[in-house]
PDB file of C-alpha atoms and ligand atoms in Angstrom:
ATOM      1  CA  UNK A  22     -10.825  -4.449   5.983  1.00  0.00           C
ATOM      2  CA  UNK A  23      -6.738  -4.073   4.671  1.00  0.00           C
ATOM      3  CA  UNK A  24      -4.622  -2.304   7.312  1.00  0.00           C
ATOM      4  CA  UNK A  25      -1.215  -1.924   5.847  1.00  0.00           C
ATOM      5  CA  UNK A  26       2.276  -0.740   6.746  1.00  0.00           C
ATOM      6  CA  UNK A  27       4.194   0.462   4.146  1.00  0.00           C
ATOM      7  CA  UNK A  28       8.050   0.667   6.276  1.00  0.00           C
ATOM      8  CA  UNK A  29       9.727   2.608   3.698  1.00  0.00           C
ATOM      9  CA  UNK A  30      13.061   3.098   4.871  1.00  0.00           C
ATOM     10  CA  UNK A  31      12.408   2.095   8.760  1.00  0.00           C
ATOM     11  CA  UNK A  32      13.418  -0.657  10.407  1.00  0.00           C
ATOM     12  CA  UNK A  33      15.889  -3.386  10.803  1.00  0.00           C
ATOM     13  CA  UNK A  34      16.415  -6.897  10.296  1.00  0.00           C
ATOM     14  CA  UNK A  35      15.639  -7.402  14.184  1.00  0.00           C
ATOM     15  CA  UNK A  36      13.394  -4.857  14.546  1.00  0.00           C
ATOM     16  CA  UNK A  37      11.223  -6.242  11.973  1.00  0.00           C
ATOM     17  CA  UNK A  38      11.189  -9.536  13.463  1.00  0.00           C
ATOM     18  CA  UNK A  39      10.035  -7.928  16.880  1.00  0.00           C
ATOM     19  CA  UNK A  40       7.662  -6.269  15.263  1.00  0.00           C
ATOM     20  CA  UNK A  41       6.047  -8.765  13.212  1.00  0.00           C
ATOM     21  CA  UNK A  42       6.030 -11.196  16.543  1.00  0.00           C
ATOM     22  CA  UNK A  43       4.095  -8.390  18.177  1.00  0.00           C
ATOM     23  CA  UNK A  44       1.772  -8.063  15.887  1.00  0.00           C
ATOM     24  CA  UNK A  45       1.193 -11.927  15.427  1.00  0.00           C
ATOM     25  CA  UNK A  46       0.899 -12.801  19.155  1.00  0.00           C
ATOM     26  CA  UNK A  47      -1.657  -9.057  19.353  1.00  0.00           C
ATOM     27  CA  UNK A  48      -3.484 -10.521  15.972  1.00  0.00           C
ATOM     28  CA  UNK A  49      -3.965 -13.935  17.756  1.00  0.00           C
ATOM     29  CA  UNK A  50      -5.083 -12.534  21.400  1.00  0.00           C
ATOM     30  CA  UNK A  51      -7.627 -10.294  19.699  1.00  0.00           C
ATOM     31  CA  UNK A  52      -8.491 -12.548  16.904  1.00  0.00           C
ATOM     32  CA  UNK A  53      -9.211  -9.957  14.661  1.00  0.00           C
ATOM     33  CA  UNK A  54     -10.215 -10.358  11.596  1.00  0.00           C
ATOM     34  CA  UNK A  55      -8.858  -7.594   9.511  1.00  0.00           C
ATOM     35  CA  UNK A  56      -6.373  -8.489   6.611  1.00  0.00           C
ATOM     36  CA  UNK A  57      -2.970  -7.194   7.354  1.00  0.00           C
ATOM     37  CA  UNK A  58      -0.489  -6.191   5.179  1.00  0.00           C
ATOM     38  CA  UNK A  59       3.193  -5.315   6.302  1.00  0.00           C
ATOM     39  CA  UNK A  60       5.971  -3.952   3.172  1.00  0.00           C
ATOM     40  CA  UNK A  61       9.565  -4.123   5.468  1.00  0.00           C
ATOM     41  CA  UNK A  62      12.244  -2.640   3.582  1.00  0.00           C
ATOM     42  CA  UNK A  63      14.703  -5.271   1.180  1.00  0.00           C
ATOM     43  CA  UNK A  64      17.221  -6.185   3.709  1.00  0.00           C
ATOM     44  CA  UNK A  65      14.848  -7.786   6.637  1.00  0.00           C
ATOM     45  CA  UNK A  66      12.589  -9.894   3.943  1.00  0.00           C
ATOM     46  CA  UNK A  67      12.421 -13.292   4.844  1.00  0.00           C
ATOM     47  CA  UNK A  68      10.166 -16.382   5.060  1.00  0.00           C
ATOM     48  CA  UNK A  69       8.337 -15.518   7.609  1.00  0.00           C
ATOM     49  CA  UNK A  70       6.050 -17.985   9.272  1.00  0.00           C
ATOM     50  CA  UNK A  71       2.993 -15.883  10.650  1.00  0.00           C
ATOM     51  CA  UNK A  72      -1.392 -16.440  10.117  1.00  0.00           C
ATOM     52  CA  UNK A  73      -2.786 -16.159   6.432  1.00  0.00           C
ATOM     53  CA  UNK A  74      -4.053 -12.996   7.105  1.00  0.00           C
ATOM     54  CA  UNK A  75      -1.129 -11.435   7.659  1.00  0.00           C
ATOM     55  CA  UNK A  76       0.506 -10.539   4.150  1.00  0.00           C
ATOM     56  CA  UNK A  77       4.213  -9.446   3.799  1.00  0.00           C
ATOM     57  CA  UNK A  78       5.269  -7.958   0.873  1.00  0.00           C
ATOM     58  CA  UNK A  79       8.185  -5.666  -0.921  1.00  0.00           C
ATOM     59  CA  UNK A  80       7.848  -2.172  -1.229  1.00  0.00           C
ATOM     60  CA  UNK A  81       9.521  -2.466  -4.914  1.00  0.00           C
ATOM     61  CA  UNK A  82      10.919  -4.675  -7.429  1.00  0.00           C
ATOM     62  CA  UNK A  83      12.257  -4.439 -10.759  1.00  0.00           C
ATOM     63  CA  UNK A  84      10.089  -6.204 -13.349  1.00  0.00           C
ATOM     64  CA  UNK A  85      13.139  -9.125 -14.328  1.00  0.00           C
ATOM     65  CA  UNK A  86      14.000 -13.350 -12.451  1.00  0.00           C
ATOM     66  CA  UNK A  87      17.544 -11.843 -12.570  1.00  0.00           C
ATOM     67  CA  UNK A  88      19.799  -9.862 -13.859  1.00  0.00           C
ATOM     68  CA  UNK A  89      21.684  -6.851 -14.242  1.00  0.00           C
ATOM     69  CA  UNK A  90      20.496  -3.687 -12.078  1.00  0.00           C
ATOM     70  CA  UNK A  91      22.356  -2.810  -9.491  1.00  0.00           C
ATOM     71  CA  UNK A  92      20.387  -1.832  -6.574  1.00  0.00           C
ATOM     72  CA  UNK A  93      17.171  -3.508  -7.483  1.00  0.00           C
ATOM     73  CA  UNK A  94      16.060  -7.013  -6.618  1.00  0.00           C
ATOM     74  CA  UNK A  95      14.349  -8.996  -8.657  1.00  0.00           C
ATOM     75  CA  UNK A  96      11.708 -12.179  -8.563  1.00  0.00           C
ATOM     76  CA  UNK A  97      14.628 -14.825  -7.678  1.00  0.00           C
ATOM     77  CA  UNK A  98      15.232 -12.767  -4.040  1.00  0.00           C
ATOM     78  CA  UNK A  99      11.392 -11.929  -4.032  1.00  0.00           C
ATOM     79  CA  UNK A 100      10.812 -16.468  -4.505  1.00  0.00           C
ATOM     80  CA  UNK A 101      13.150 -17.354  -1.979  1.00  0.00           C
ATOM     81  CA  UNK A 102      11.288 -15.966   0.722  1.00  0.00           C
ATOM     82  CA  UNK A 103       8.199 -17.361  -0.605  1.00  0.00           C
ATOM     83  CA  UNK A 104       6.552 -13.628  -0.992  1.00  0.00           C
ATOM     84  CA  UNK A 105       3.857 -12.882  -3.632  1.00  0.00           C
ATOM     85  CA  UNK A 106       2.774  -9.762  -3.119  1.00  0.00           C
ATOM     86  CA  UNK A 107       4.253  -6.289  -3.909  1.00  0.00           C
ATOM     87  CA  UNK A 108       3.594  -2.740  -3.988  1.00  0.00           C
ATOM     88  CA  UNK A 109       4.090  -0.598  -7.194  1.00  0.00           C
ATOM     89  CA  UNK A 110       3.670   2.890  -7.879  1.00  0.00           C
ATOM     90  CA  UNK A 111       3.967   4.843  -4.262  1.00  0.00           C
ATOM     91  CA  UNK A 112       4.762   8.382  -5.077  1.00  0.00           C
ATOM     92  CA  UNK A 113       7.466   8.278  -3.622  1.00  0.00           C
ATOM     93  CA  UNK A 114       9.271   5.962  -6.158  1.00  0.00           C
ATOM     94  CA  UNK A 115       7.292   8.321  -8.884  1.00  0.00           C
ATOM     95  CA  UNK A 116       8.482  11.746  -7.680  1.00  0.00           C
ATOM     96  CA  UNK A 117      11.969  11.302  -5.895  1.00  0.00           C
ATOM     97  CA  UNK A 118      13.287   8.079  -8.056  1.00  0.00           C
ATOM     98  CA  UNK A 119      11.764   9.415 -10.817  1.00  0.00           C
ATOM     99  CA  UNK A 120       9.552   6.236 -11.878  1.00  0.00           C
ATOM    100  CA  UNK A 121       7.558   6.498 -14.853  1.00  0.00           C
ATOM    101  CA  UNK A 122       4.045   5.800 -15.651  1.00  0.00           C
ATOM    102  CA  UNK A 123       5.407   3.447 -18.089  1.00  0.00           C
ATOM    103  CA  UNK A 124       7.673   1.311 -15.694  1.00  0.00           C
ATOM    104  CA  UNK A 125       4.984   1.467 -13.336  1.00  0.00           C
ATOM    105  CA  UNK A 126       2.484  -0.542 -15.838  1.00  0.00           C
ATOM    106  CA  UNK A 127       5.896  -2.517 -16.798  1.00  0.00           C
ATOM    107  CA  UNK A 128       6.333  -3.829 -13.357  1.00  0.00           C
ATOM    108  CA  UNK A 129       2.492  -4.619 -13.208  1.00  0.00           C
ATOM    109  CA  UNK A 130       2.518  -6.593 -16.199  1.00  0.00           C
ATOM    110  CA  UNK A 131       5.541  -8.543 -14.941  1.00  0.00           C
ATOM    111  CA  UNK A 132       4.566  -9.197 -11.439  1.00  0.00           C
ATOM    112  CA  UNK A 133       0.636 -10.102 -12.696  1.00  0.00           C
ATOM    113  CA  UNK A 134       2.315 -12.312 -15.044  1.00  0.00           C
ATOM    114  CA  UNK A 135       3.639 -13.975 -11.855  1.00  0.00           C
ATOM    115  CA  UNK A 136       0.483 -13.919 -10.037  1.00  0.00           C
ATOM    116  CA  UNK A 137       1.439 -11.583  -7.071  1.00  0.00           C
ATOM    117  CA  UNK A 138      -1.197  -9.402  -5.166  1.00  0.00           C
ATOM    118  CA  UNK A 139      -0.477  -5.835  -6.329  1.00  0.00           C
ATOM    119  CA  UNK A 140      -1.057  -2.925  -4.353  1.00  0.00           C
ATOM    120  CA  UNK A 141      -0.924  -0.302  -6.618  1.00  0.00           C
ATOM    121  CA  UNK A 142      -0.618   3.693  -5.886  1.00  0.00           C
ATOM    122  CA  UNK A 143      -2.036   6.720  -7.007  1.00  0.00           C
ATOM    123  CA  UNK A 144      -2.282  10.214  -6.161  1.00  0.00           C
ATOM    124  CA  UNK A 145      -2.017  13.713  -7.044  1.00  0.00           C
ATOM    125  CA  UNK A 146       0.299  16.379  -5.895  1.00  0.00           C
ATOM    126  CA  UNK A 147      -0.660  19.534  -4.026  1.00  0.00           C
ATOM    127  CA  UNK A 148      -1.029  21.901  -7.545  1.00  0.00           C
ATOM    128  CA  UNK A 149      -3.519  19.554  -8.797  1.00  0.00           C
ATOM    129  CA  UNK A 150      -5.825  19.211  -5.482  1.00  0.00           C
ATOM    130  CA  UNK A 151      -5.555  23.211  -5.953  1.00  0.00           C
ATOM    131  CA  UNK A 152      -7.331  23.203  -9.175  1.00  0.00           C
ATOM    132  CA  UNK A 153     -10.236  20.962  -8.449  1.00  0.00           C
ATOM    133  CA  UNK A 154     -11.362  17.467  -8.385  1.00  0.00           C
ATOM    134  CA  UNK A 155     -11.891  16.904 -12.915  1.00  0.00           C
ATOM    135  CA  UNK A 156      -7.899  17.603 -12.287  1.00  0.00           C
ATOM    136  CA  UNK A 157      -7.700  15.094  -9.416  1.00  0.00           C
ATOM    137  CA  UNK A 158      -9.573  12.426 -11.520  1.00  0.00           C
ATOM    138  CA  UNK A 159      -8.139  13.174 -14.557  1.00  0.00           C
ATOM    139  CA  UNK A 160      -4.204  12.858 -13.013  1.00  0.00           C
ATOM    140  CA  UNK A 161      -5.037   9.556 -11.146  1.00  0.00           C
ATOM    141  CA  UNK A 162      -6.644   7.981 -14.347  1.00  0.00           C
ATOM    142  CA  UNK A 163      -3.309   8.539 -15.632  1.00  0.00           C
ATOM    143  CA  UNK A 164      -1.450   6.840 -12.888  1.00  0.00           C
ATOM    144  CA  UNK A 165      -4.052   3.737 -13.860  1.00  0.00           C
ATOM    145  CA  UNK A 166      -3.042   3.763 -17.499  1.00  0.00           C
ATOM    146  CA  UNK A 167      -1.627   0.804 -19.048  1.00  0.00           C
ATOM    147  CA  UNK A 168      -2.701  -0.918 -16.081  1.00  0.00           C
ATOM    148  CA  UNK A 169      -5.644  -4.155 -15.891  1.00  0.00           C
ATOM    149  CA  UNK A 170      -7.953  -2.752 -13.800  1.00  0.00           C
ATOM    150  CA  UNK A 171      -9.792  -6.262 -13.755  1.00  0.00           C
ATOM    151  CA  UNK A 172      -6.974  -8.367 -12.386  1.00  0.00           C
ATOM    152  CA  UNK A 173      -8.434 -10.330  -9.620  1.00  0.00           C
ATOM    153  CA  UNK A 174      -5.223  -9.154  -7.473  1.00  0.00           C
ATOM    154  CA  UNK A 175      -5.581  -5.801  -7.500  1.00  0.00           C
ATOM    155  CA  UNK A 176      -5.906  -3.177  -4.515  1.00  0.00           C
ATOM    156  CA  UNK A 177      -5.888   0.194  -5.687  1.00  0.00           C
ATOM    157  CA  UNK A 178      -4.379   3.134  -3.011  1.00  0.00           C
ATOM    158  CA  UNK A 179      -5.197   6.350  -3.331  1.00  0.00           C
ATOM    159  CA  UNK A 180      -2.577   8.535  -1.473  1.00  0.00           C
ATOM    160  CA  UNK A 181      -2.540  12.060  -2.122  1.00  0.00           C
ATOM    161  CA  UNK A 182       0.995  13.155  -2.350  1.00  0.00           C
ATOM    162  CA  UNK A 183       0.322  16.174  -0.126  1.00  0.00           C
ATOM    163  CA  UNK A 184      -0.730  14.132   2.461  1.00  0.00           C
ATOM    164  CA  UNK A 185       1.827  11.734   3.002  1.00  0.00           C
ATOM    165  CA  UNK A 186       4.004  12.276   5.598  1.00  0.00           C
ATOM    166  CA  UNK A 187       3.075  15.349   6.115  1.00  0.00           C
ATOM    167  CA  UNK A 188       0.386  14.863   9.296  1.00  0.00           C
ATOM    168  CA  UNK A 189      -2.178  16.553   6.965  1.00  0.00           C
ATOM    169  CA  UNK A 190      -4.714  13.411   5.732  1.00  0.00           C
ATOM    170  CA  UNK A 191      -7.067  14.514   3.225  1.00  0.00           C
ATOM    171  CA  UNK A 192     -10.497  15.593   4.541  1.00  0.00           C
ATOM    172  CA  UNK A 193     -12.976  12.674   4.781  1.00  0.00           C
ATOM    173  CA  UNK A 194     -15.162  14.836   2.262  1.00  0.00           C
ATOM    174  CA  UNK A 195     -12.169  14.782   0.066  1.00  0.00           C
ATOM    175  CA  UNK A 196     -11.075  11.162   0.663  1.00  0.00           C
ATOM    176  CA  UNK A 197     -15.270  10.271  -0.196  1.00  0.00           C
ATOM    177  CA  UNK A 198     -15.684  12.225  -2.983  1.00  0.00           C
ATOM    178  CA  UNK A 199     -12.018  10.653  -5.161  1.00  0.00           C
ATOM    179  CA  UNK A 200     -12.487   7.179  -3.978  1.00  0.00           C
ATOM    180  CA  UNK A 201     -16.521   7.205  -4.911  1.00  0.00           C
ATOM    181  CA  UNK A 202     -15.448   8.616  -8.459  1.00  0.00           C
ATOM    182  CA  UNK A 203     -12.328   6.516  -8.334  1.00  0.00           C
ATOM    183  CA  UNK A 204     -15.105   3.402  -7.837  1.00  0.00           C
ATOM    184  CA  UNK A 205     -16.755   4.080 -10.815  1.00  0.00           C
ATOM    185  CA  UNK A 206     -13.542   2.782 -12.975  1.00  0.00           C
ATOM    186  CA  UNK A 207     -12.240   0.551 -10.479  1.00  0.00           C
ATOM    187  CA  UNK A 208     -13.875  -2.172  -8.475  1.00  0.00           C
ATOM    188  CA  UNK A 209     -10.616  -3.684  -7.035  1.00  0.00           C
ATOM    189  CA  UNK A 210     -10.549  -2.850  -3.392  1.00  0.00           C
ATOM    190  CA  UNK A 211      -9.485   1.118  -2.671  1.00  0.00           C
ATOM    191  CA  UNK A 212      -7.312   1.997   0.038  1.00  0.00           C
ATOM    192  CA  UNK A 213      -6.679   5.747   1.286  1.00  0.00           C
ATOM    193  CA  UNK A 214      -3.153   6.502   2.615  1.00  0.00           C
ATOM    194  CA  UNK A 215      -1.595   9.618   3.544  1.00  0.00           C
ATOM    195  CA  UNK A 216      -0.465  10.563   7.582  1.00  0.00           C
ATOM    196  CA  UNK A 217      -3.350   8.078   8.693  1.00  0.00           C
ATOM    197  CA  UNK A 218      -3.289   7.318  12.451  1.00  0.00           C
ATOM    198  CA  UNK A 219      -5.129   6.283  15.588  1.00  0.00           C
ATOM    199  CA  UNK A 220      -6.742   9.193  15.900  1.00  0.00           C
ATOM    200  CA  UNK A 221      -8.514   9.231  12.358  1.00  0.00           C
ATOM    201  CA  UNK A 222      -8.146   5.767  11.350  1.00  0.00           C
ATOM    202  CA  UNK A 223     -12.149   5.230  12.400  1.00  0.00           C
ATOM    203  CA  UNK A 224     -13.427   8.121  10.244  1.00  0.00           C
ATOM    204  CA  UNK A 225     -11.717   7.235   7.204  1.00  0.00           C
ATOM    205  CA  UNK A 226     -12.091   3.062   7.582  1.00  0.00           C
ATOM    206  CA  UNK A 227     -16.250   4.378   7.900  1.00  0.00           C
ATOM    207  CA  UNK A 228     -15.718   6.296   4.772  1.00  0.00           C
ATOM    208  CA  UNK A 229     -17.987   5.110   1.588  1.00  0.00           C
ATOM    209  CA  UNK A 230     -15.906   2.642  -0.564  1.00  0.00           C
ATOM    210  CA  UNK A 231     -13.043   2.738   1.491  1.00  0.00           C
ATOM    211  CA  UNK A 232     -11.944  -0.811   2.410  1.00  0.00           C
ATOM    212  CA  UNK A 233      -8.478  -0.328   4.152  1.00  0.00           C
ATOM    213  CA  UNK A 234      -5.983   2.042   4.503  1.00  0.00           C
ATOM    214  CA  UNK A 235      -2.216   2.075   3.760  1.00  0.00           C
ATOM    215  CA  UNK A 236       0.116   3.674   6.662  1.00  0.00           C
ATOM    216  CA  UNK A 237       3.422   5.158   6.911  1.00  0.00           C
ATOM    217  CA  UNK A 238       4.950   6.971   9.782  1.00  0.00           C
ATOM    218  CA  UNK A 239       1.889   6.344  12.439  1.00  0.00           C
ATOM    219  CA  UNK A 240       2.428   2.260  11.901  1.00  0.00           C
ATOM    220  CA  UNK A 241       6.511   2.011  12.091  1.00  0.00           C
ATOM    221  CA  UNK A 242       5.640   2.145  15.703  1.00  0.00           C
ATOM    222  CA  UNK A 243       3.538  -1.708  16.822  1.00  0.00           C
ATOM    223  CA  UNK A 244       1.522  -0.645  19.097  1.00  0.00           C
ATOM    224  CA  UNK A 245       0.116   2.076  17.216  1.00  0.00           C
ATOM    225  CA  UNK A 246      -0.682   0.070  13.996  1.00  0.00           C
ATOM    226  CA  UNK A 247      -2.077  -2.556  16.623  1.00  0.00           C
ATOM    227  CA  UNK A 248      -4.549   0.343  17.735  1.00  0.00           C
ATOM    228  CA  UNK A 249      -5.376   0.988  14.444  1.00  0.00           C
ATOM    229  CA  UNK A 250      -6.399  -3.012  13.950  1.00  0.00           C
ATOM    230  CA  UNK A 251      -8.054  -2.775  17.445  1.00  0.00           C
ATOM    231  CA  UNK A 252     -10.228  -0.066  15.781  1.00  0.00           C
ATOM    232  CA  UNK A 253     -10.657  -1.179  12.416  1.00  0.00           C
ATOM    233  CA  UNK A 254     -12.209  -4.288  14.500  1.00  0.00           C
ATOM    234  CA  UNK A 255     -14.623  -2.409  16.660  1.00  0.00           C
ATOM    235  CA  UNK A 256     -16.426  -1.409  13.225  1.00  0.00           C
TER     236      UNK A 256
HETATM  237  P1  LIG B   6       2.329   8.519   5.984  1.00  0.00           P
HETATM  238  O1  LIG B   6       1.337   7.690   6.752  1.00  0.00           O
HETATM  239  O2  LIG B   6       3.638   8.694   6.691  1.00  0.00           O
HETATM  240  O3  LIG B   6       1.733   9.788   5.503  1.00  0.00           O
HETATM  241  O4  LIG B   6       2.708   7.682   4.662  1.00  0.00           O
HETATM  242  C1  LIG B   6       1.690   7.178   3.879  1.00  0.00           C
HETATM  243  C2  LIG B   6       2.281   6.333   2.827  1.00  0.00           C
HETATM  244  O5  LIG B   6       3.014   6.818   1.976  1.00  0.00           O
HETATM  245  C3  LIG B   6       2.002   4.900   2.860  1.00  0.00           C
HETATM  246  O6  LIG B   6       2.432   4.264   1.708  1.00  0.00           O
END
């Protein structure tokens, strides 16, 4: 299964570090088998030397080598660390930077072009989980347009933006009835997301066409996200 960390803006340079050696030396005790995916925030990326299985990535990017835009990094930073995977689309990004749908499929084209692993993120806000699941379908379909849903690279995350940080996850009957109509369009690996933690990490990992989740607040802390591995491994 994925187990993944999105940081956001947590964490330091150092912290990171002790984090990630944490989670190496747990990964190696345990020798689980899950595939682990960590997003630190710009400033502590670095060529980390850690087991295949554990991924590091950026939480954003803009879709140029180099350039002009201030702010933003681009694939020159991204190369010298020797990262090559990335995470586009979080609603967060969408709804407070104001990303479009259209720089979200802009940024996939560009960073499939270079042959990254994409995580890729969907989800509705709270007015459209009000009105029904053809609403819920129909608004995440939107968040996939313009975007190759057969790229071999591809993990899809469904995050419901009502549910992230909030400490409200979607139901399981909610999470299993999106990601088994979410399957029928795309067979890249789906990930739910959305105030996941070590208390319902097992129900939702056991859900139907889930194959990983994507964390926030209840992983910034290592031996919590190690908990959830410890879990994802007793399944
Ligand atoms: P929380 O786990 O804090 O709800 O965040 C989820 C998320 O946005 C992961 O990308």
């Amino acid at each position: 299964m994925i187990i993944a960390s999105n940081f956001k803006t947590n964490h330091t340079r150092n912290s990171t570090y002790a984090y990630l050696a944490t989670l190496q030396e747990f990964i190696t005790k345990k020798d689980s088998k899950q595939d682990i995916y960590i997003f630190p925030p710009s400033t502590a990326l670095d060529g980390f030397t850690l087991s295949s299985q554990i991924h590091v990535g950026v939480q954003n990017a803009y879709p140029v080598e180099k350039g002009s835009f201030t702010g933003e990094i681009g694939l020159e930073q991204i190369n010298e660390f020797g990262l090559n995977t990335i995470l586009i689309g979080h609603s967060e990004r969408r709804h407070i930077l104001g990303e479009s749908q259209a720089l979200c499929a802009k940024k996939f084209d560009y960073f499939k072009e270079q042959d990254f692993e994409i995580v890729y993120c969907i989800g509705e806000p709270l007015e459209v989980r009000e009105k029904g699941i053809d609403e819920v379908m129909a608004y995440n379909l939107k968040q996939l347009e313009g975007i190759d849903l057969s790229y071999d690279k591809l993990i899809v995350a469904y995050e419901p933006v009502w549910a992230i940080g909030t400490g409200v996850s979607a139901s399981v009957q909610q999470i299993e009835e999106t990601l088994g109509k979410l399957h029928q369009k795309v067979k890249a690996p789906l990930l739910y997301g959305g105030s996941v933690n070590v208390s319902s990490v097992k129900e939702i990992l056991e859900i139907e066409h889930c194959e990983g989740v994507l964390v926030g607040t209840a992983s910034w802390d290592v031996d919590s996200f190690c908990q959830m591995i410890e879990i994802a491994d007793s399944i």
